[in-house]
XYZ file of C-alpha atoms in Angstrom:
601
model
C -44.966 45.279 36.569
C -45.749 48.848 36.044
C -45.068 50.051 32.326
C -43.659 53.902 31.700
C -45.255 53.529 28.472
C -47.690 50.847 26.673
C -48.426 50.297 23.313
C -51.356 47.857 22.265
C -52.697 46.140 19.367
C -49.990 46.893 16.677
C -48.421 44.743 14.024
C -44.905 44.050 15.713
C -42.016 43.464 13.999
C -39.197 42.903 15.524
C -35.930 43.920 13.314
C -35.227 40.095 12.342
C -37.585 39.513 9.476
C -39.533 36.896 11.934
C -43.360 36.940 10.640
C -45.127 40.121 12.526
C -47.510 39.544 14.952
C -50.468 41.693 16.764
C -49.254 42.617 20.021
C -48.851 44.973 23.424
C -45.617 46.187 24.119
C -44.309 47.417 27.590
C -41.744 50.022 27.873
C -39.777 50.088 31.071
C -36.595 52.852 31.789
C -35.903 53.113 28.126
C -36.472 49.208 26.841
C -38.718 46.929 26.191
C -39.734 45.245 29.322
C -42.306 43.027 27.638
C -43.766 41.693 24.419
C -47.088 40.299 24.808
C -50.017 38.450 23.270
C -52.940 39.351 25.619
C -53.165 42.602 27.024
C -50.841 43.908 29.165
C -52.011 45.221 32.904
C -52.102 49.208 32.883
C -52.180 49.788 36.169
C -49.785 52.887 37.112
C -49.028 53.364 33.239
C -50.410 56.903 32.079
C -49.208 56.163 28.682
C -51.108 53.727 26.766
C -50.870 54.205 23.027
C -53.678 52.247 20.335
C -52.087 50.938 17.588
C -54.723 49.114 16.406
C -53.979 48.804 12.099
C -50.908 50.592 12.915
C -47.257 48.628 12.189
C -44.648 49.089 15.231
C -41.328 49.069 13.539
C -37.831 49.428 15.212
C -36.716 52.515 14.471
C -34.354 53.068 11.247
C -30.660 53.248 11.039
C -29.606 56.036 8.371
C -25.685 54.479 7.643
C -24.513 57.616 5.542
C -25.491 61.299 6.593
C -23.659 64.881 7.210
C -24.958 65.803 9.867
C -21.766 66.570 12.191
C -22.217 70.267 11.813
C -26.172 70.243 12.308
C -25.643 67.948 15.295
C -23.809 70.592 17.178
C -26.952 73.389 17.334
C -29.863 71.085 16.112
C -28.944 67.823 17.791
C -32.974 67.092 17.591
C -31.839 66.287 14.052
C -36.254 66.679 13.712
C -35.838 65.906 10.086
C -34.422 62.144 10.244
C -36.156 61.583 13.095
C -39.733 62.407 12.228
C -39.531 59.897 9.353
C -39.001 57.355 11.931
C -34.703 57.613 11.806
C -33.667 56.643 15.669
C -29.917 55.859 14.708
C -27.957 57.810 12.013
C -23.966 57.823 11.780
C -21.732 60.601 11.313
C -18.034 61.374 9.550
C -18.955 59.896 6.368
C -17.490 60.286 2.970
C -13.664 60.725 4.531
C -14.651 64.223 6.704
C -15.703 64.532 10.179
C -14.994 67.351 12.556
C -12.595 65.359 15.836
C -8.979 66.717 14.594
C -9.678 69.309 11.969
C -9.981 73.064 13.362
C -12.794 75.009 11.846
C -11.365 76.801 9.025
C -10.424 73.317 7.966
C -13.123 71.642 8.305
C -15.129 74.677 7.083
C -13.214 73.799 3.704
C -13.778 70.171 3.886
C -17.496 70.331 4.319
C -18.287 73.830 2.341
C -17.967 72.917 -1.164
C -18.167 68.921 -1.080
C -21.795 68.997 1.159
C -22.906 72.001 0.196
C -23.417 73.057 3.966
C -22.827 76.604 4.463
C -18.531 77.269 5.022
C -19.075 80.522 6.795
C -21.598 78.584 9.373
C -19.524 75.404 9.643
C -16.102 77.698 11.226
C -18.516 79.893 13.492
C -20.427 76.448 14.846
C -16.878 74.814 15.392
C -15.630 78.315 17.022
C -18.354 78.237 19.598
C -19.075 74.875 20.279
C -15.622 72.400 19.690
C -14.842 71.507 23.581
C -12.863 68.495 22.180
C -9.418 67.252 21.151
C -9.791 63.512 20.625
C -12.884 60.831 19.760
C -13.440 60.295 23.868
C -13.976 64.146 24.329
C -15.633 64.026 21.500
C -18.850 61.497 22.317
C -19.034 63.110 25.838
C -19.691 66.372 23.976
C -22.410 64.721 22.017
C -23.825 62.776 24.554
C -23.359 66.768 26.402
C -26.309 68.187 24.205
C -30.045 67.248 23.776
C -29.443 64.699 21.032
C -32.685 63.460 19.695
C -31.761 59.921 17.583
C -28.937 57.967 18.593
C -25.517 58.186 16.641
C -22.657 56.475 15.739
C -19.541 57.776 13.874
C -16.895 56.665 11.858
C -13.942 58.836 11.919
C -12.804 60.663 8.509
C -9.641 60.104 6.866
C -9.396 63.687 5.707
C -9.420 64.595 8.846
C -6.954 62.875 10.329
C -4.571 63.708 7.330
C -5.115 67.319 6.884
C -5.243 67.443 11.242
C -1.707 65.787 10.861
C 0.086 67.340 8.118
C -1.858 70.553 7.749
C -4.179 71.376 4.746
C -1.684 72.558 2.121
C 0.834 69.682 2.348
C -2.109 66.963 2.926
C -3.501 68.034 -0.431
C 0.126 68.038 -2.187
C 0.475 65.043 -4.583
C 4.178 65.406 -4.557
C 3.872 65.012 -0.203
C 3.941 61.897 1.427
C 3.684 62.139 5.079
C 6.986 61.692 7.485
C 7.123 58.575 9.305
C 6.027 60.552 12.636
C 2.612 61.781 11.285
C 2.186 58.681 9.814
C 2.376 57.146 13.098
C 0.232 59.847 14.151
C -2.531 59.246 12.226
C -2.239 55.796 13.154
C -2.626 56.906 16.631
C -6.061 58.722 16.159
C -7.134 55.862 14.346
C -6.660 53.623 17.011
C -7.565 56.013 19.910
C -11.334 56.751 18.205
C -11.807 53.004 17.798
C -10.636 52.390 21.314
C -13.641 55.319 22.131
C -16.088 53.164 19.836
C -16.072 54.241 16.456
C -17.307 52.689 14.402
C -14.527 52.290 11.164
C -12.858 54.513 9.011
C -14.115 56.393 6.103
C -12.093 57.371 2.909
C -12.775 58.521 -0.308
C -10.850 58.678 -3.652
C -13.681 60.427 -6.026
C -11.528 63.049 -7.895
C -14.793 65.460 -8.046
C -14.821 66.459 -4.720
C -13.434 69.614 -4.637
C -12.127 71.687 -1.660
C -13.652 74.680 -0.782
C -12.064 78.103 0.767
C -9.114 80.090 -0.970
C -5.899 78.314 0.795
C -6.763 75.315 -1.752
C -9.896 75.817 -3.156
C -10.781 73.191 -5.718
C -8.153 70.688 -4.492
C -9.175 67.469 -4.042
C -9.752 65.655 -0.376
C -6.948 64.966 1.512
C -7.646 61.701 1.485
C -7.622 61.102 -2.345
C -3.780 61.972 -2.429
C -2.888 59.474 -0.064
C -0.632 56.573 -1.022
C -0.278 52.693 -0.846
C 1.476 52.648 2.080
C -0.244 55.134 4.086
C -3.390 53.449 3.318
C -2.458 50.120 3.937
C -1.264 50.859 7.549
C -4.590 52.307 8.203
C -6.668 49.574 6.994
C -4.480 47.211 8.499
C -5.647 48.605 11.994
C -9.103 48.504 10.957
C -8.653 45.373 9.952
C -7.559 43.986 12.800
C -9.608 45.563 15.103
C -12.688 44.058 13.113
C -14.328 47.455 12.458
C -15.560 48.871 9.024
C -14.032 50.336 6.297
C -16.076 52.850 4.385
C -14.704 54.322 1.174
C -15.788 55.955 -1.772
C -13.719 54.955 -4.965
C -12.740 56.679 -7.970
C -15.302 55.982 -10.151
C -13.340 57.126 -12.792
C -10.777 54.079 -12.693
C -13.073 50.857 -12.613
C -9.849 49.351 -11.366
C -10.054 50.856 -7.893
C -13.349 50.132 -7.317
C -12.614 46.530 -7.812
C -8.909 46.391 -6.188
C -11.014 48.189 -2.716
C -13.815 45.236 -2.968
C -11.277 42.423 -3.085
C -9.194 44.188 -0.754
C -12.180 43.033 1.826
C -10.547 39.176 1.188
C -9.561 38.107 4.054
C -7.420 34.688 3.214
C -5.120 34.088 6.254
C -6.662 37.087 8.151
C -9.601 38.989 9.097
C -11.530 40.018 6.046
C -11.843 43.867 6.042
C -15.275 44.987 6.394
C -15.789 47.359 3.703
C -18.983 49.594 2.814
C -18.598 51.524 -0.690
C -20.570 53.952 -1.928
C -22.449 53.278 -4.468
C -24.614 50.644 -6.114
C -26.996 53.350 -7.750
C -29.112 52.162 -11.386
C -26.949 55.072 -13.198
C -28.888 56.787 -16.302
C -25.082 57.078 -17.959
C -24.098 53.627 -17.194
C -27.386 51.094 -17.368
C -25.321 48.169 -17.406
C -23.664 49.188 -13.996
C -25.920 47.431 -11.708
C -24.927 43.862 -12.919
C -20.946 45.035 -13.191
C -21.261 45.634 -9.605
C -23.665 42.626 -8.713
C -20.923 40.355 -10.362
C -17.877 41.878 -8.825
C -19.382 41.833 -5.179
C -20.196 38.338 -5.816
C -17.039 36.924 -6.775
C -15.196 39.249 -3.849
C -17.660 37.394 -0.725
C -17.306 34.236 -2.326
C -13.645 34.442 -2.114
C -13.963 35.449 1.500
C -14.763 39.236 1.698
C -17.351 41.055 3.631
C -18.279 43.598 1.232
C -21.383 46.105 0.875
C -22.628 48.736 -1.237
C -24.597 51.232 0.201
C -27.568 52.188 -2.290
C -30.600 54.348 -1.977
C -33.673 52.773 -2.265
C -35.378 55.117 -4.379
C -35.066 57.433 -7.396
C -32.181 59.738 -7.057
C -33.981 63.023 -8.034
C -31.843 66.067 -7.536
C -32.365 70.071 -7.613
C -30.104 72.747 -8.602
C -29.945 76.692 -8.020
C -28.523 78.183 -11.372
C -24.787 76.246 -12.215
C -24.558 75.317 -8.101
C -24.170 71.972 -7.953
C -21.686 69.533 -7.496
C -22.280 67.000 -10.754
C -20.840 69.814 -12.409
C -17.154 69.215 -10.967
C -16.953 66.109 -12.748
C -15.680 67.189 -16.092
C -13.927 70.203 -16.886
C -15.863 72.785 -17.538
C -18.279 72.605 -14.673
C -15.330 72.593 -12.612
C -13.715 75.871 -13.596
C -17.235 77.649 -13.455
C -17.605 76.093 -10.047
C -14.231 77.390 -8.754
C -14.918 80.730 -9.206
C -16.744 82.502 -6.439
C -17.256 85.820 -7.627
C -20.579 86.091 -9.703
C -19.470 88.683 -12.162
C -16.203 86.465 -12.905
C -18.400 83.504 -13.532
C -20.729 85.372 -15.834
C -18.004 86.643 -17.503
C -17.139 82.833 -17.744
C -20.219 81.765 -19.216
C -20.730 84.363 -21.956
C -17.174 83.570 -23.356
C -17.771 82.014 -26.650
C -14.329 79.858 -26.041
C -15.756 78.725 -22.498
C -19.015 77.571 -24.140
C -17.236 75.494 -26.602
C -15.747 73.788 -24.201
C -18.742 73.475 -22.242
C -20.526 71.796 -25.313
C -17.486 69.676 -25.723
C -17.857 67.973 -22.771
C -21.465 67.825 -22.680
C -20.963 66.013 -25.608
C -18.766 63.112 -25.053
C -21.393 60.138 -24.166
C -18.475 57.929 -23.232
C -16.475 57.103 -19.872
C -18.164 56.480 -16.215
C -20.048 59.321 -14.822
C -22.629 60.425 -12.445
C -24.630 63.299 -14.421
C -26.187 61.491 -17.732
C -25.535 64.882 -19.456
C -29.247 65.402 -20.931
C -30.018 69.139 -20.965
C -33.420 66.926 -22.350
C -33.639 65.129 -18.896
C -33.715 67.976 -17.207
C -36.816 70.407 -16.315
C -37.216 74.041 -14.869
C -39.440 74.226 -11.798
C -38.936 78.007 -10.604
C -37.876 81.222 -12.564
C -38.719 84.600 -12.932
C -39.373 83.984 -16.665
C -42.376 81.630 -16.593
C -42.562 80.958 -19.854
C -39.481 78.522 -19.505
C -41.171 76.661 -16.538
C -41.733 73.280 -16.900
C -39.719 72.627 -19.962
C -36.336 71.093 -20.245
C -33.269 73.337 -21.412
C -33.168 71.135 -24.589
C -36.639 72.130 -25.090
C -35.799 76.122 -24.007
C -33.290 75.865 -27.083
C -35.547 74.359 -30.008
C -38.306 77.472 -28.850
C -35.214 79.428 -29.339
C -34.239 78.865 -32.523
C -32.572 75.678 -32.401
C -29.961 76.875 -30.149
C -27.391 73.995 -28.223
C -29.198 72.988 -24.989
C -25.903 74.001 -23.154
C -26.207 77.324 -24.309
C -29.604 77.487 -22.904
C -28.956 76.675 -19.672
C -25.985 78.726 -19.684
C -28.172 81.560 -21.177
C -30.908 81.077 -18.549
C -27.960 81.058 -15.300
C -27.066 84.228 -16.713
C -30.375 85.752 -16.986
C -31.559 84.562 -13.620
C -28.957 83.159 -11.911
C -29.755 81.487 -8.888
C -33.654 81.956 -9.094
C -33.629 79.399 -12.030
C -34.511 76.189 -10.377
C -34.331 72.865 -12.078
C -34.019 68.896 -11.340
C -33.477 65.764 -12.874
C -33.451 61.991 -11.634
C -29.873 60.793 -12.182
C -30.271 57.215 -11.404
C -32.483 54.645 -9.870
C -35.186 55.323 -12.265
C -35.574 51.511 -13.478
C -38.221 49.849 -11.217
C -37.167 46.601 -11.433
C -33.304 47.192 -11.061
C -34.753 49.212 -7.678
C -36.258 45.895 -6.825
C -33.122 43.648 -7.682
C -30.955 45.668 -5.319
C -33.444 46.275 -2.354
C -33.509 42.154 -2.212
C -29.380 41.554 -2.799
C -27.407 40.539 -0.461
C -24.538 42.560 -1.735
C -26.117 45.812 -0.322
C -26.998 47.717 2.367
C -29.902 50.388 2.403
C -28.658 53.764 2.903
C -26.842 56.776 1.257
C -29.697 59.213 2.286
C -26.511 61.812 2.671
C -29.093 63.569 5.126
C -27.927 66.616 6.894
C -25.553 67.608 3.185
C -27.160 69.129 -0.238
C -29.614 71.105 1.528
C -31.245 72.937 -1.758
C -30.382 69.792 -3.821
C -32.275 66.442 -2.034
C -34.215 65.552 0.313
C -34.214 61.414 1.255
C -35.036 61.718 5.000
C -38.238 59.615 4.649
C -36.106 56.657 1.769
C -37.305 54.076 4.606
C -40.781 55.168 4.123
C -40.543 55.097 0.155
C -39.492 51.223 0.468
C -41.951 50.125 2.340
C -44.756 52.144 -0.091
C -42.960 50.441 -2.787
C -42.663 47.096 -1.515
C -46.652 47.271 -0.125
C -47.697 48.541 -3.784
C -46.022 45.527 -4.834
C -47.838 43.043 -2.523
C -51.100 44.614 -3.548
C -50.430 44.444 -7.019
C -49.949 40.534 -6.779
C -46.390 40.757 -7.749
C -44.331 41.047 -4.467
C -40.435 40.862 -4.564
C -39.742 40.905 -0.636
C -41.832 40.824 2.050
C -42.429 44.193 4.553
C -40.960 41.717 7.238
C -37.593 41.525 5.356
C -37.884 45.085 4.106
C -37.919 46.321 7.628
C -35.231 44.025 8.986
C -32.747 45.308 5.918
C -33.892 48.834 7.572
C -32.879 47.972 10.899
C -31.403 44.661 12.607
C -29.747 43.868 9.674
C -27.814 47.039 9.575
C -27.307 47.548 13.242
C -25.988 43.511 13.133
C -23.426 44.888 10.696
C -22.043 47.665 12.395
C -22.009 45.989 15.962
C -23.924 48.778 17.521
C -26.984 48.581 20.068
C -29.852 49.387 17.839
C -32.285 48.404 14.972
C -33.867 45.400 16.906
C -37.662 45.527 19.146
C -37.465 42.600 21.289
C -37.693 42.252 25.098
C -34.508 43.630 26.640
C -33.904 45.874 23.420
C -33.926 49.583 23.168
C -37.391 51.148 23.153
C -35.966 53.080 19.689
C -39.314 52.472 17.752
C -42.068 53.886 15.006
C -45.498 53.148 14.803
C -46.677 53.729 11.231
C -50.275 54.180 9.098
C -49.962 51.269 6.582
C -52.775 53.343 4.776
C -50.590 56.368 4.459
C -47.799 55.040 2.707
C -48.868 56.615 -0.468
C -48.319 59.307 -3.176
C -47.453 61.918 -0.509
C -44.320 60.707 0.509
C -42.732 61.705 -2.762
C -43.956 65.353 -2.400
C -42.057 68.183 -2.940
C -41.562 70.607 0.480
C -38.908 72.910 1.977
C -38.059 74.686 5.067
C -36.218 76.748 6.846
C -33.193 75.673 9.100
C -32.688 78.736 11.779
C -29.220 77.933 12.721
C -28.347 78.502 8.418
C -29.880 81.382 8.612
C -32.761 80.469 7.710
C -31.772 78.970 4.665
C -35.018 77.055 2.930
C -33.831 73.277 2.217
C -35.358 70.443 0.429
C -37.286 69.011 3.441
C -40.126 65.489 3.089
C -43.357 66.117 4.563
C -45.453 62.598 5.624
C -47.294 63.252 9.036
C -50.071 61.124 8.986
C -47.591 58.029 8.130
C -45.323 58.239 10.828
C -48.083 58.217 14.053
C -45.343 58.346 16.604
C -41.531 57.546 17.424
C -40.057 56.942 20.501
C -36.611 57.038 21.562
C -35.008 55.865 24.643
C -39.238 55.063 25.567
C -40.188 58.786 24.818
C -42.481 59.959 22.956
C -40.241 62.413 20.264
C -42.948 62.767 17.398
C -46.310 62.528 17.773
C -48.552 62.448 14.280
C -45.537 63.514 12.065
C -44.502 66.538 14.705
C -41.396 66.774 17.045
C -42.777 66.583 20.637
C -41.997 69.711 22.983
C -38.836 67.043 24.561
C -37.094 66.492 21.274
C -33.681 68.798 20.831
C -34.734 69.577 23.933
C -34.361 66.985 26.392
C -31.494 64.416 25.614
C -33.264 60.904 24.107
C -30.518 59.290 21.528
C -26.966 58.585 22.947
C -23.740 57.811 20.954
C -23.684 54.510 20.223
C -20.157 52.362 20.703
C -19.121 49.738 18.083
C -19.011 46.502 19.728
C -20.831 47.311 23.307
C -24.042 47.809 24.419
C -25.539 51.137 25.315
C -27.870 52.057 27.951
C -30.506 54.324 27.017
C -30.181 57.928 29.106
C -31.087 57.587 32.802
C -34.230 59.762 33.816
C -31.969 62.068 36.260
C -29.309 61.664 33.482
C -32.339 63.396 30.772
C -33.092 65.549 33.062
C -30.105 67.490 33.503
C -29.514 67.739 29.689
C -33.570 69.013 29.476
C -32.244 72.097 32.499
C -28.981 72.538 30.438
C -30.605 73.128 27.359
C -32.982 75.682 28.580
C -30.432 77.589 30.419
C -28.439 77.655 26.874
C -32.002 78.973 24.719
């Protein structure tokens, strides 16, 4: 047999958390054609790739990104994918963009992901070609899409798509029994295409952006039993996934949605909520939720928690950010666009009072811990103030309130004042706890979303560093076998798609990875530009010489941490279906996208 592509002498795993071995691998038409012990014959291959002390991983699924605006005019998506992402899915968090027309989905995405509005309408405007989830993968699968992707379609947007923005975000509204059918229609039609669930979300901070009804909450947070029921009676049924975000705010609903997952005399749901996360505010959190996934999968659920496998460190610009929507205060500063309104805000005496109020009050569930202590400047024209935390700003200033320093400081600099702060996950061994429980799924990078805020392309890359560190350090918690399955197979098992495994007959969706380079720089600190923002400068990760090479579909897409001249440029990924396999694009098939998307540069 002659091999397209060969790759010898690397530590194989295969995406099942089976002991790796040393061995070659032949890639034929986009799969693996053979796995082999002894070296595999050459002849008429004029690809033959050493990894000799390298690992050869199946590429990683990324369950929870943004990027269905990105995908449209960056479908290379070079940011996942040179990290060693081959699979990422789409319409997350209750939004996607199948129903919604762009001025909608403009204010859907805008304020909640922090994705430019004003870029979101004009990429819809020239690029939407599609009215329902069938027209909607051919478009993908239409463009030079780098990493596979699968989708789940938004509740939000079939809502607002059905009953228009205003009345889908009117408490006092309950859809008619026609668009109630209706959105049970698009349900079922983008699970007939392959979807792969639903998504939802009841979290009361996420605010609307726009003017029609700015700082409204999703659509989907004001729907009712009924209207939810239906829907998650087809999803149900069909066998697909439910993922939801609950109200953090009521414990209640977070534990009503887990044992909602029971499935008794039926089907249990399959339900993925965000978030198990070590939470500075709440440190007891991690067993609440431990304890109340337990008790839901022993009764018969099939529940998960998504959770990112590392510290969640977060930037802000000034008062832009969205932990501030959470409690009152934030929220009216964030609602106002104008600049001079929202200094005129922030230097009102009354406002700060209320400001201090809330920072304040210790008690309830939360995201933001609240520590103007915890919190440090990187970045302002005053560099005095750099490195220090506001609490510390306001002691050098006489003692001052640390919320009147960090409102004093957004006034005097505004958006140039740049600061971060880890919000959870900063507990090593509760990071440790939940990488190994069954209870969760590793995910929640949110890539694509919060481009000045995070940046956890590379989280599958920060596991493995932490779980090798471990090894070394004689006390190992899971092995890199069963850290790279939980990456992968066990995922793509999960959501019933064709990816995440490296065995013969298997998509040639792979990484091969520097075991020696999974070290301190893959928690560096980098940015850069994204042309089709403008060239806005987001939070970016930066680890070349630990990701050696990926291949998609059997080509070559990065090549010592760098996109290869073929990715975004010639199609490699293709939209995965829920429940069927997927063959990898044909070689005419990849051509015609590479001609296509010339033409269109």
């Amino acid at each position: 047999m002659a091999f397209d592509t060969i790759i010898r002498n690397g530590l194989w795993f295969d995406g099942t958390g089976a002991t790796a071995e040393v061995r070659d691998l032949g890639i034929t038409d986009g799969r693996v054609a053979a796995v082999s012990a002894t070296p595999l014959d050459a002849d008429g291959c004029d690809d033959v790739v050493d990894a000799s002390g390298k690992w050869v991983v199946p590429g990683f699924l990324d369950i929870h990104t943004h990027y269905d605006i990105e995908v449209l005019e960056g479908a290379g998506l070079a940011e996942s994918v040179r990290h060693g992402v081959t699979t990422v899915a789409l319409g997350s968090c209750s939004i996607s963009t199948i129903h919604a027309d762009p001025v909608v989905a403009g204010d859907l995405f805008g304020r909640v992901e922090a994705i430019p509005r004003d870029h979101v309408i004009a990429s819809l405007e020239a690029n939407r070609t599609w009215n329902t989830g069938e027209e909607y993968i051919r478009a993908i699968e239409d463009r030079a899409l780098g990493p596979n992707v699968c989708s789940f379609i938004g509740h939000s947007d079939i809502r607002a798509s059905t009953m228009g923005l205003e009345r889908s975000t009117d408490d006092d509204i309950k859809p008619t029994k026609a668009e109630l059918r209706r959105m049970e229609r698009l349900l079922v039609e983008a699970l007939d295409a392959g979807f792969i669930g639903l998504s939802t979300n009841q979290l009361r901070f996420d605010k609307l952006d726009g003017e029609l009804c700015r700082s409204r909450t999703l659509p989907s947070t004001y729907s009712k039993f009924l209207e939810k029921r239906r829907l998650k009676g087809i999803v149900r049924r069909r066998g697909r996934i439910l993922q939801s975000a609950p109200d953090i705010k009521m414990p209640l609903d977070i534990a009503f949605q887990a044992l909602g997952s029971i499935g008794l005399r039926r089907k249990p749901l399959k339900t993925t909520l965000l978030a198990a996360a070590d939470v500075k505010s709440n440190p007891v959190s991690p067993y609440v939720l431990q304890g109340l996934a337990t008790v839901a999968n022993r009764l018969g659920a099939n529940v998960r928690f998504q959770h990112l496998p590392v510290p969640f460190t977060v930037y802000a610009d000034g008062i832009d950010f969205v932990i501030f929507e959470e409690f009152g205060s934030g929220e009216v500063a964030m609602h106002l666009t104008d600049c001079i309104e929202r200094d005129e805000l922030m230097r009102d005496e009354d406002y700060r009072r209320r400001f201090r109020k809330d920072y304040d009050q210790k008690f309830g569930i939360r995201v933001w811990h609240r520590d103007f202590f915890d919190a440090e400047i990187t970045d302002c024209p005053d560099p005095s103030v750099i490195g220090k935390s506001f609490g510390q700003v306001g002691l050098d200033r006489g003692g001052i309130h640390p919320v009147d320093a960090f409102l004093d400081l957004v006034l005097e600099h505004g958006r140039k004042l740049r600061w971060y702060t880890t919000i959870s996950n900063h507990r090593p061994e509760i990071l440790r706890k939940f990488a190994t429980a069954d209870f969760i799924q590793l995910g929640f990078s949110d890539a694509g979303a919060h481009l000045r805020n995070m940046a956890f392309y590379n989280m599958g890359l920060r596991l493995l560093k932490h779980v090798r560190d471990a090894e070394r350090a004689g006390t190992p918690f899971m092995s890199v076998e069963r850290a790279v399955h939980r990456l992968s197979g066990e995922i793509a098992d999960w959501y019933d798609i064709d990816a995440g495994h490296l065995r013969v007959g298997d998509r040639a969706d792979l990484t091969i990875l520097d075991p020696e380079h999974l070290d301190e720089s893959l928690d560096g600190y980098h940015e850069d530009q994204v042309a089709q923002y403008g060239g806005l400068s987001r939070m970016v990760n930066r680890n070349n010489e630990t990701v050696r090479a990926v291949f998609i579909s059997g080509k070559r897409v990065i090549r010592d941490g760098e996109p290869t001249d073929i990715l975004g440029v010639r199609r490699t990924g293709s939209f995965l279906r829920a429940g069927r396999p997927t063959p990898p694009p044909t070689a005419s098939r990849a051509g015609v996208q590479e001609r296509s998307s010339a033409v269109a540069r």
